[in-house]
PDB file of C-alpha atoms and ligand atoms in Angstrom:
ATOM      1  CA  MET A  12       4.688 -24.812   0.198  1.00 60.00           C
ATOM      2  CA  THR A  13       2.676 -24.630   3.273  1.00 74.00           C
ATOM      3  CA  ASP A  14       0.520 -27.464   4.282  1.00 82.00           C
ATOM      4  CA  ASP A  15      -0.671 -25.826   7.652  1.00 93.00           C
ATOM      5  CA  PRO A  16      -4.214 -24.125   6.076  1.00 96.00           C
ATOM      6  CA  ALA A  17      -4.003 -21.511   8.988  1.00 95.00           C
ATOM      7  CA  ALA A  18      -0.743 -20.154   8.173  1.00 97.00           C
ATOM      8  CA  PRO A  19      -1.188 -16.299   7.462  1.00 98.00           C
ATOM      9  CA  ILE A  20      -0.598 -14.039   4.782  1.00 98.00           C
ATOM     10  CA  LEU A  21       1.496 -10.992   6.625  1.00 98.00           C
ATOM     11  CA  MET A  22       0.363  -7.890   4.997  1.00 98.00           C
ATOM     12  CA  PHE A  23       2.822  -4.983   5.695  1.00 98.00           C
ATOM     13  CA  ASP A  24       2.804  -1.084   5.535  1.00 98.00           C
ATOM     14  CA  SER A  25       3.937   1.720   7.653  1.00 98.00           C
ATOM     15  CA  GLY A  26       0.279   2.281   8.882  1.00 98.00           C
ATOM     16  CA  VAL A  27      -3.402   1.806   7.465  1.00 97.00           C
ATOM     17  CA  GLY A  28      -2.603   1.857   3.753  1.00 98.00           C
ATOM     18  CA  GLY A  29      -2.329  -1.570   3.420  1.00 98.00           C
ATOM     19  CA  LEU A  30      -5.844  -1.955   3.926  1.00 98.00           C
ATOM     20  CA  SER A  31      -6.566  -0.878   0.358  1.00 98.00           C
ATOM     21  CA  VAL A  32      -4.693  -4.160  -0.548  1.00 98.00           C
ATOM     22  CA  LEU A  33      -6.592  -6.412   2.020  1.00 98.00           C
ATOM     23  CA  SER A  34     -10.071  -5.495   0.826  1.00 98.00           C
ATOM     24  CA  ALA A  35      -9.015  -6.551  -2.700  1.00 98.00           C
ATOM     25  CA  LEU A  36      -7.393  -9.704  -1.381  1.00 98.00           C
ATOM     26  CA  ARG A  37     -10.685 -10.330   0.685  1.00 97.00           C
ATOM     27  CA  THR A  38     -12.617 -10.169  -2.437  1.00 97.00           C
ATOM     28  CA  ILE A  39     -10.625 -13.144  -4.357  1.00 97.00           C
ATOM     29  CA  LEU A  40      -9.322 -15.198  -1.227  1.00 97.00           C
ATOM     30  CA  PRO A  41     -11.832 -14.556   1.716  1.00 96.00           C
ATOM     31  CA  GLN A  42     -10.915 -17.317   3.571  1.00 96.00           C
ATOM     32  CA  ALA A  43      -7.094 -16.359   3.937  1.00 97.00           C
ATOM     33  CA  PRO A  44      -5.931 -15.821   7.469  1.00 98.00           C
ATOM     34  CA  VAL A  45      -4.163 -12.548   7.625  1.00 98.00           C
ATOM     35  CA  ILE A  46      -1.824 -10.815   9.974  1.00 98.00           C
ATOM     36  CA  TYR A  47      -1.864  -7.133   9.229  1.00 98.00           C
ATOM     37  CA  VAL A  48       1.253  -5.186  10.428  1.00 98.00           C
ATOM     38  CA  ALA A  49       1.408  -1.656  10.771  1.00 98.00           C
ATOM     39  CA  ASP A  50       4.776  -0.239  11.214  1.00 98.00           C
ATOM     40  CA  ASN A  51       3.427   3.009  13.187  1.00 98.00           C
ATOM     41  CA  ALA A  52       6.631   3.718  14.968  1.00 98.00           C
ATOM     42  CA  GLY A  53       8.211   4.238  11.578  1.00 98.00           C
ATOM     43  CA  LEU A  54       5.119   6.067  10.006  1.00 98.00           C
ATOM     44  CA  PRO A  55       5.613   8.021   7.540  1.00 98.00           C
ATOM     45  CA  TYR A  56       8.241   6.098   5.328  1.00 98.00           C
ATOM     46  CA  GLY A  57       7.928   8.697   2.744  1.00 98.00           C
ATOM     47  CA  GLN A  58       9.822  11.426   4.723  1.00 97.00           C
ATOM     48  CA  LYS A  59      12.595   8.858   5.457  1.00 98.00           C
ATOM     49  CA  THR A  60      15.781   8.231   3.681  1.00 98.00           C
ATOM     50  CA  GLU A  61      16.392   5.239   1.194  1.00 98.00           C
ATOM     51  CA  ALA A  62      18.840   3.498   3.825  1.00 97.00           C
ATOM     52  CA  GLU A  63      16.611   4.089   6.758  1.00 98.00           C
ATOM     53  CA  ILE A  64      13.629   2.392   5.024  1.00 98.00           C
ATOM     54  CA  ALA A  65      15.550  -0.409   3.518  1.00 97.00           C
ATOM     55  CA  ALA A  66      17.088  -1.283   7.052  1.00 96.00           C
ATOM     56  CA  ARG A  67      13.950  -0.777   8.869  1.00 97.00           C
ATOM     57  CA  VAL A  68      11.773  -2.994   6.620  1.00 98.00           C
ATOM     58  CA  SER A  69      14.444  -5.540   6.143  1.00 97.00           C
ATOM     59  CA  GLY A  70      14.979  -5.934   9.868  1.00 96.00           C
ATOM     60  CA  LEU A  71      10.942  -6.035  10.683  1.00 97.00           C
ATOM     61  CA  LEU A  72      10.106  -8.442   8.261  1.00 98.00           C
ATOM     62  CA  GLY A  73      12.809 -10.658   9.050  1.00 97.00           C
ATOM     63  CA  ARG A  74      12.094 -10.960  12.647  1.00 97.00           C
ATOM     64  CA  MET A  75       8.349 -10.870  11.808  1.00 97.00           C
ATOM     65  CA  THR A  76       8.577 -14.279   9.463  1.00 97.00           C
ATOM     66  CA  GLU A  77      10.790 -15.941  11.999  1.00 96.00           C
ATOM     67  CA  ARG A  78       8.395 -15.513  14.712  1.00 96.00           C
ATOM     68  CA  LEU A  79       4.966 -15.477  12.750  1.00 96.00           C
ATOM     69  CA  ARG A  80       5.897 -18.058   9.990  1.00 96.00           C
ATOM     70  CA  PRO A  81       3.612 -16.703   7.197  1.00 98.00           C
ATOM     71  CA  ARG A  82       3.313 -18.529   3.887  1.00 98.00           C
ATOM     72  CA  LEU A  83       3.567 -15.320   1.872  1.00 98.00           C
ATOM     73  CA  VAL A  84       4.509 -11.780   2.855  1.00 98.00           C
ATOM     74  CA  CYS A  85       2.711  -8.946   1.087  1.00 98.00           C
ATOM     75  CA  ILE A  86       4.414  -5.626   1.225  1.00 98.00           C
ATOM     76  CA  ALA A  87       1.515  -3.362   0.771  1.00 98.00           C
ATOM     77  CA  CYS A  88       3.260  -0.202   0.619  1.00 98.00           C
ATOM     78  CA  ASN A  89       4.710   1.608  -2.631  1.00 98.00           C
ATOM     79  CA  THR A  90       7.637   3.390  -0.873  1.00 98.00           C
ATOM     80  CA  ALA A  91       8.971   0.231   1.070  1.00 98.00           C
ATOM     81  CA  SER A  92       8.487  -1.901  -2.141  1.00 98.00           C
ATOM     82  CA  THR A  93      10.210   0.573  -4.531  1.00 97.00           C
ATOM     83  CA  ILE A  94      13.257   0.957  -2.214  1.00 98.00           C
ATOM     84  CA  ALA A  95      13.781  -2.130  -0.306  1.00 97.00           C
ATOM     85  CA  LEU A  96      11.795  -5.221  -2.487  1.00 96.00           C
ATOM     86  CA  ALA A  97      14.886  -6.505  -3.839  1.00 95.00           C
ATOM     87  CA  ALA A  98      16.796  -6.431  -0.565  1.00 94.00           C
ATOM     88  CA  VAL A  99      14.074  -8.252   1.198  1.00 96.00           C
ATOM     89  CA  ARG A 100      13.766 -10.686  -1.486  1.00 95.00           C
ATOM     90  CA  ASP A 101      17.392 -11.494  -1.087  1.00 93.00           C
ATOM     91  CA  VAL A 102      17.158 -12.335   2.690  1.00 91.00           C
ATOM     92  CA  LEU A 103      13.679 -13.935   2.817  1.00 96.00           C
ATOM     93  CA  GLU A 104      13.163 -17.493   2.188  1.00 94.00           C
ATOM     94  CA  VAL A 105       8.909 -16.990   1.934  1.00 97.00           C
ATOM     95  CA  PRO A 106       7.449 -15.655  -1.183  1.00 97.00           C
ATOM     96  CA  ILE A 107       7.378 -11.657  -1.385  1.00 98.00           C
ATOM     97  CA  VAL A 108       4.998  -9.720  -2.938  1.00 98.00           C
ATOM     98  CA  GLY A 109       5.518  -5.848  -3.731  1.00 98.00           C
ATOM     99  CA  THR A 110       3.269  -3.131  -4.482  1.00 96.00           C
ATOM    100  CA  VAL A 111       4.585  -0.981  -7.202  1.00 94.00           C
ATOM    101  CA  PRO A 112       2.858   2.207  -9.139  1.00 98.00           C
ATOM    102  CA  ALA A 113       0.411   0.904 -11.329  1.00 98.00           C
ATOM    103  CA  ILE A 114       1.699   3.054 -14.606  1.00 98.00           C
ATOM    104  CA  LYS A 115       1.209   0.193 -17.034  1.00 97.00           C
ATOM    105  CA  PRO A 116      -2.447   0.280 -16.623  1.00 97.00           C
ATOM    106  CA  ALA A 117      -2.544   3.776 -16.475  1.00 98.00           C
ATOM    107  CA  ALA A 118      -0.863   4.115 -19.875  1.00 98.00           C
ATOM    108  CA  ALA A 119      -3.450   1.742 -21.275  1.00 98.00           C
ATOM    109  CA  LEU A 120      -6.225   3.947 -19.794  1.00 98.00           C
ATOM    110  CA  THR A 121      -5.257   7.318 -20.704  1.00 98.00           C
ATOM    111  CA  ARG A 122      -6.572   9.145 -23.729  1.00 98.00           C
ATOM    112  CA  THR A 123      -4.668  12.565 -23.358  1.00 98.00           C
ATOM    113  CA  GLY A 124      -1.253  10.761 -22.935  1.00 98.00           C
ATOM    114  CA  VAL A 125      -0.824  12.623 -19.745  1.00 98.00           C
ATOM    115  CA  ILE A 126      -0.606  10.465 -16.619  1.00 98.00           C
ATOM    116  CA  GLY A 127      -0.473  12.015 -13.044  1.00 98.00           C
ATOM    117  CA  LEU A 128       1.133  10.010 -10.236  1.00 98.00           C
ATOM    118  CA  LEU A 129       0.674  10.756  -6.658  1.00 98.00           C
ATOM    119  CA  GLY A 130       2.928   8.826  -4.217  1.00 98.00           C
ATOM    120  CA  THR A 131       5.099   9.677  -1.079  1.00 98.00           C
ATOM    121  CA  GLU A 132       8.100  12.078  -1.551  1.00 98.00           C
ATOM    122  CA  ALA A 133      10.419   8.979  -1.140  1.00 98.00           C
ATOM    123  CA  THR A 134       8.312   6.861  -3.800  1.00 98.00           C
ATOM    124  CA  ILE A 135       8.439   9.507  -6.716  1.00 98.00           C
ATOM    125  CA  ARG A 136      12.088  10.027  -6.746  1.00 98.00           C
ATOM    126  CA  GLN A 137      12.836   6.116  -7.043  1.00 98.00           C
ATOM    127  CA  GLY A 138      14.823   4.507  -9.820  1.00 97.00           C
ATOM    128  CA  TYR A 139      12.305   1.814  -9.645  1.00 96.00           C
ATOM    129  CA  VAL A 140       9.613   4.542 -10.908  1.00 98.00           C
ATOM    130  CA  ASP A 141      11.903   5.810 -13.701  1.00 98.00           C
ATOM    131  CA  ARG A 142      12.308   2.371 -14.810  1.00 98.00           C
ATOM    132  CA  LEU A 143       8.437   1.455 -15.079  1.00 98.00           C
ATOM    133  CA  GLU A 144       8.091   4.801 -16.843  1.00 98.00           C
ATOM    134  CA  ALA A 145      10.565   3.888 -19.415  1.00 98.00           C
ATOM    135  CA  GLN A 146       9.252   0.505 -19.741  1.00 98.00           C
ATOM    136  CA  PHE A 147       5.447   1.123 -19.840  1.00 98.00           C
ATOM    137  CA  ALA A 148       4.916   4.664 -20.549  1.00 98.00           C
ATOM    138  CA  LYS A 149       6.652   5.479 -23.611  1.00 97.00           C
ATOM    139  CA  GLY A 150       5.150   8.107 -25.504  1.00 97.00           C
ATOM    140  CA  LYS A 151       3.429   9.326 -22.674  1.00 98.00           C
ATOM    141  CA  ILE A 152       3.924  11.895 -20.084  1.00 98.00           C
ATOM    142  CA  LEU A 153       4.319  11.141 -16.616  1.00 98.00           C
ATOM    143  CA  VAL A 154       3.771  13.949 -13.964  1.00 98.00           C
ATOM    144  CA  ARG A 155       4.723  13.190 -10.380  1.00 98.00           C
ATOM    145  CA  HIS A 156       3.748  14.843  -7.168  1.00 98.00           C
ATOM    146  CA  GLY A 157       4.745  13.732  -3.401  1.00 98.00           C
ATOM    147  CA  ALA A 158       1.925  14.247  -1.344  1.00 98.00           C
ATOM    148  CA  PRO A 159       2.702  13.338   2.360  1.00 97.00           C
ATOM    149  CA  GLU A 160      -0.261  15.240   3.473  1.00 97.00           C
ATOM    150  CA  LEU A 161      -2.279  12.653   1.940  1.00 98.00           C
ATOM    151  CA  VAL A 162      -0.927  10.101   3.879  1.00 98.00           C
ATOM    152  CA  SER A 163      -1.996  11.882   7.291  1.00 97.00           C
ATOM    153  CA  ALA A 164      -5.335  12.563   5.637  1.00 98.00           C
ATOM    154  CA  ALA A 165      -5.950   8.897   5.212  1.00 98.00           C
ATOM    155  CA  GLU A 166      -4.786   7.971   8.697  1.00 97.00           C
ATOM    156  CA  SER A 167      -7.570  10.447  10.309  1.00 97.00           C
ATOM    157  CA  TYR A 168     -10.099   9.465   7.904  1.00 97.00           C
ATOM    158  CA  LEU A 169      -9.819   5.775   8.991  1.00 97.00           C
ATOM    159  CA  ARG A 170      -9.868   6.839  12.626  1.00 97.00           C
ATOM    160  CA  GLY A 171     -13.365   8.445  12.059  1.00 96.00           C
ATOM    161  CA  GLU A 172     -12.173  12.333  11.561  1.00 97.00           C
ATOM    162  CA  SER A 173     -13.085  14.166   8.692  1.00 95.00           C
ATOM    163  CA  VAL A 174     -10.439  14.454   5.758  1.00 96.00           C
ATOM    164  CA  ASP A 175      -8.918  17.765   5.447  1.00 94.00           C
ATOM    165  CA  ARG A 176     -10.212  19.378   2.332  1.00 96.00           C
ATOM    166  CA  GLY A 177      -7.149  21.781   1.946  1.00 97.00           C
ATOM    167  CA  SER A 178      -4.827  18.970   1.900  1.00 97.00           C
ATOM    168  CA  ILE A 179      -6.846  17.232  -1.060  1.00 98.00           C
ATOM    169  CA  ASP A 180      -6.902  20.459  -2.977  1.00 98.00           C
ATOM    170  CA  ARG A 181      -3.221  21.045  -2.560  1.00 98.00           C
ATOM    171  CA  ALA A 182      -2.393  17.635  -3.912  1.00 98.00           C
ATOM    172  CA  VAL A 183      -4.604  18.353  -6.796  1.00 98.00           C
ATOM    173  CA  ALA A 184      -3.429  22.111  -7.279  1.00 98.00           C
ATOM    174  CA  ALA A 185       0.304  20.861  -7.373  1.00 98.00           C
ATOM    175  CA  LEU A 186      -0.390  18.254 -10.046  1.00 98.00           C
ATOM    176  CA  ARG A 187      -2.266  20.417 -12.090  1.00 98.00           C
ATOM    177  CA  ALA A 188       0.115  23.235 -11.934  1.00 98.00           C
ATOM    178  CA  MET A 189       3.264  21.115 -13.253  1.00 98.00           C
ATOM    179  CA  PRO A 190       3.790  21.140 -16.843  1.00 98.00           C
ATOM    180  CA  ASP A 191       1.044  19.516 -18.749  1.00 98.00           C
ATOM    181  CA  GLY A 192      -0.723  18.776 -15.720  1.00 98.00           C
ATOM    182  CA  ASP A 193      -3.693  20.118 -16.931  1.00 97.00           C
ATOM    183  CA  ARG A 194      -4.126  17.468 -19.704  1.00 98.00           C
ATOM    184  CA  ILE A 195      -4.078  14.753 -16.790  1.00 98.00           C
ATOM    185  CA  ASP A 196      -6.890  12.253 -17.423  1.00 98.00           C
ATOM    186  CA  THR A 197      -5.440   9.398 -15.354  1.00 98.00           C
ATOM    187  CA  VAL A 198      -4.073   9.367 -12.170  1.00 98.00           C
ATOM    188  CA  VAL A 199      -1.778   6.663 -10.538  1.00 98.00           C
ATOM    189  CA  LEU A 200      -2.314   6.356  -6.883  1.00 98.00           C
ATOM    190  CA  ALA A 201       0.951   5.263  -5.992  1.00 98.00           C
ATOM    191  CA  CYS A 202       0.929   5.180  -2.047  1.00 98.00           C
ATOM    192  CA  THR A 203      -1.603   2.610  -0.650  1.00 98.00           C
ATOM    193  CA  HIS A 204      -3.204   5.084   1.634  1.00 98.00           C
ATOM    194  CA  PHE A 205      -4.519   7.188  -1.143  1.00 98.00           C
ATOM    195  CA  PRO A 206      -7.528   4.491  -2.606  1.00 98.00           C
ATOM    196  CA  LEU A 207      -8.725   4.849   0.957  1.00 98.00           C
ATOM    197  CA  ILE A 208      -9.775   8.726   0.129  1.00 98.00           C
ATOM    198  CA  VAL A 209     -10.091   8.392  -3.443  1.00 98.00           C
ATOM    199  CA  ASP A 210     -13.700   9.811  -3.379  1.00 98.00           C
ATOM    200  CA  HIS A 211     -12.376  13.026  -1.820  1.00 98.00           C
ATOM    201  CA  LEU A 212      -9.517  13.044  -4.759  1.00 98.00           C
ATOM    202  CA  SER A 213     -12.260  12.162  -7.329  1.00 98.00           C
ATOM    203  CA  ALA A 214     -14.402  14.986  -6.145  1.00 98.00           C
ATOM    204  CA  ALA A 215     -11.652  17.389  -6.278  1.00 98.00           C
ATOM    205  CA  PHE A 216     -10.200  16.435  -9.697  1.00 98.00           C
ATOM    206  CA  GLY A 217     -13.525  16.038 -11.159  1.00 97.00           C
ATOM    207  CA  PRO A 218     -15.278  13.535 -13.637  1.00 97.00           C
ATOM    208  CA  SER A 219     -12.915  13.956 -16.311  1.00 96.00           C
ATOM    209  CA  VAL A 220      -9.770  11.924 -14.270  1.00 98.00           C
ATOM    210  CA  ARG A 221      -9.789   8.266 -13.467  1.00 98.00           C
ATOM    211  CA  PHE A 222      -7.713   6.799 -10.895  1.00 98.00           C
ATOM    212  CA  VAL A 223      -5.507   3.450 -10.881  1.00 98.00           C
ATOM    213  CA  ASP A 224      -4.205   1.422  -8.115  1.00 98.00           C
ATOM    214  CA  GLY A 225      -2.303  -1.720  -7.720  1.00 96.00           C
ATOM    215  CA  ALA A 226      -4.557  -3.398  -5.234  1.00 98.00           C
ATOM    216  CA  GLU A 227      -6.511  -5.768  -7.553  1.00 97.00           C
ATOM    217  CA  GLY A 228      -3.215  -6.955  -9.256  1.00 97.00           C
ATOM    218  CA  ILE A 229      -1.499  -7.692  -6.081  1.00 98.00           C
ATOM    219  CA  ALA A 230      -4.462  -9.709  -4.744  1.00 98.00           C
ATOM    220  CA  ARG A 231      -4.548 -11.486  -8.148  1.00 98.00           C
ATOM    221  CA  ARG A 232      -0.640 -12.257  -7.791  1.00 98.00           C
ATOM    222  CA  ILE A 233      -1.275 -13.282  -4.174  1.00 98.00           C
ATOM    223  CA  ALA A 234      -3.804 -15.751  -5.537  1.00 98.00           C
ATOM    224  CA  HIS A 235      -1.914 -17.160  -8.120  1.00 98.00           C
ATOM    225  CA  LEU A 236       1.323 -18.099  -5.853  1.00 98.00           C
ATOM    226  CA  THR A 237      -0.988 -19.603  -3.363  1.00 98.00           C
ATOM    227  CA  GLU A 238      -2.832 -21.659  -5.805  1.00 97.00           C
ATOM    228  CA  GLY A 239      -3.721 -25.123  -4.505  1.00 96.00           C
ATOM    229  CA  GLN A 240      -2.939 -24.192  -1.045  1.00 97.00           C
ATOM    230  CA  ARG A 241      -5.809 -24.776   1.736  1.00 97.00           C
ATOM    231  CA  PHE A 242      -6.957 -21.736   3.717  1.00 97.00           C
ATOM    232  CA  GLU A 243      -8.954 -21.864   6.854  1.00 95.00           C
ATOM    233  CA  ARG A 244      -9.674 -18.538   8.894  1.00 93.00           C
ATOM    234  CA  ARG A 245     -10.801 -19.978  12.055  1.00 87.00           C
ATOM    235  CA  ASP A 246     -10.554 -16.763  14.120  1.00 88.00           C
ATOM    236  CA  PRO A 247     -10.683 -12.986  13.493  1.00 92.00           C
ATOM    237  CA  ASP A 248      -7.347 -11.741  12.035  1.00 97.00           C
ATOM    238  CA  LEU A 249      -4.710 -10.183  13.954  1.00 97.00           C
ATOM    239  CA  ALA A 250      -3.218  -6.473  13.496  1.00 98.00           C
ATOM    240  CA  LEU A 251       0.208  -5.794  14.743  1.00 98.00           C
ATOM    241  CA  PHE A 252       1.645  -2.505  15.497  1.00 98.00           C
ATOM    242  CA  THR A 253       5.237  -1.639  16.310  1.00 98.00           C
ATOM    243  CA  ARG A 254       4.338   1.140  18.895  1.00 97.00           C
ATOM    244  CA  ASN A 255       1.700   1.230  21.479  1.00 95.00           C
ATOM    245  CA  ASP A 256      -0.008   4.771  20.713  1.00 90.00           C
ATOM    246  CA  PRO A 257      -2.825   5.317  22.985  1.00 90.00           C
ATOM    247  CA  THR A 258      -4.875   6.472  20.082  1.00 92.00           C
ATOM    248  CA  LEU A 259      -4.602   3.179  18.224  1.00 95.00           C
ATOM    249  CA  SER A 260      -8.012   2.200  19.554  1.00 95.00           C
ATOM    250  CA  GLU A 261      -9.622   4.552  17.186  1.00 97.00           C
ATOM    251  CA  LEU A 262      -8.624   2.504  14.381  1.00 97.00           C
ATOM    252  CA  PHE A 263     -10.344  -0.680  15.671  1.00 96.00           C
ATOM    253  CA  PRO A 264     -13.637  -0.135  13.912  1.00 96.00           C
ATOM    254  CA  THR A 265     -12.107   0.397  10.720  1.00 97.00           C
ATOM    255  CA  LEU A 266     -10.033  -2.575  11.269  1.00 97.00           C
ATOM    256  CA  ARG A 267     -12.906  -4.789  12.805  1.00 97.00           C
ATOM    257  CA  ALA A 268     -14.738  -4.011   9.459  1.00 96.00           C
ATOM    258  CA  SER A 269     -11.929  -5.437   7.618  1.00 95.00           C
ATOM    259  CA  GLY A 270     -12.155  -8.561   9.301  1.00 95.00           C
ATOM    260  CA  ILE A 271      -9.512  -7.861  12.294  1.00 97.00           C
ATOM    261  CA  GLY A 272     -10.208  -8.582  15.693  1.00 94.00           C
ATOM    262  CA  CYS A 273      -7.406  -8.947  17.599  1.00 95.00           C
ATOM    263  CA  PHE A 274      -4.771  -5.874  18.188  1.00 96.00           C
ATOM    264  CA  SER A 275      -1.146  -6.403  19.871  1.00 95.00           C
ATOM    265  CA  VAL A 276       2.076  -4.514  19.416  1.00 95.00           C
ATOM    266  CA  PHE A 277       5.018  -6.176  18.175  1.00 90.00           C
TER     267      PHE A 277
HETATM  268  N1  DGL B 309       1.411   3.511   2.363  1.00 77.36           N
HETATM  269  C1  DGL B 309       2.372   3.856   2.091  1.00 77.36           C
HETATM  270  C2  DGL B 309       2.957   3.843   0.429  1.00 77.36           C
HETATM  271  O1  DGL B 309       2.058   2.890  -0.042  1.00 77.36           O
HETATM  272  C3  DGL B 309       3.439   4.876   2.669  1.00 77.36           C
HETATM  273  C4  DGL B 309       3.084   5.815   3.617  1.00 77.36           C
HETATM  274  C5  DGL B 309       4.072   6.495   4.416  1.00 77.36           C
HETATM  275  O2  DGL B 309       4.408   5.691   5.253  1.00 77.36           O
HETATM  276  O3  DGL B 309       4.825   7.654   3.951  1.00 77.36           O
HETATM  277  O4  DGL B 309       3.832   4.309  -0.084  1.00 77.36           O
END
């Protein structure tokens, strides 16, 4: 347990998706110093193989925890968590909180018994998701769709661009067209990018569909694991990127609004 009140929580994603988790964390731990890491050189994870993601995430988090000495690491990415959480926990000493599809709360909410799951293509094919389905959604139907276009839509939206309506409509239509898809009343946002565009998704699905994501549960888990620790946020938080892309500055206004005021490349 750390006794340095300025020791950060490291929040990791391939891109801006982790900001949906950061926002929930700010609500319950406003004083927690955070280093936000976006592996933009590896984005999108959802189109990579399991081996590529596991190697990349373990390697990066290994180097980052050594250099940045966080008190806790949050893998704010469903793709990385469902593939590499166990491997990362095996090699790092620091507590790790992962992000996995919120199937359990969705199963408690659904009235029709049909749950949609929107994630990346890599996430929806994971055994981890099969196990969550078997454990928490017995007797329900889980309809899965991989929507990489929504990752790009969220990235553009947070850069101040407008969301491509076609990408939203295609994801909604794909879920609806699957067997039992017309009876979906609850959608699990199983990619941390998707809560960032939930208003657009909600407008396209219509008022009968509710959305569930893991952000609040993750924030509560972090608060629980750091209970009793002192937090002191002396300066604006830092965001680290893995590639120096000339368009990165387009994200700075959104990051500043999330309490991040320093930007650097790792
Ligand atoms: N935000 C990530 C997730 O929760 C993945 C986005 C991507 O890199 O494809 O799965």
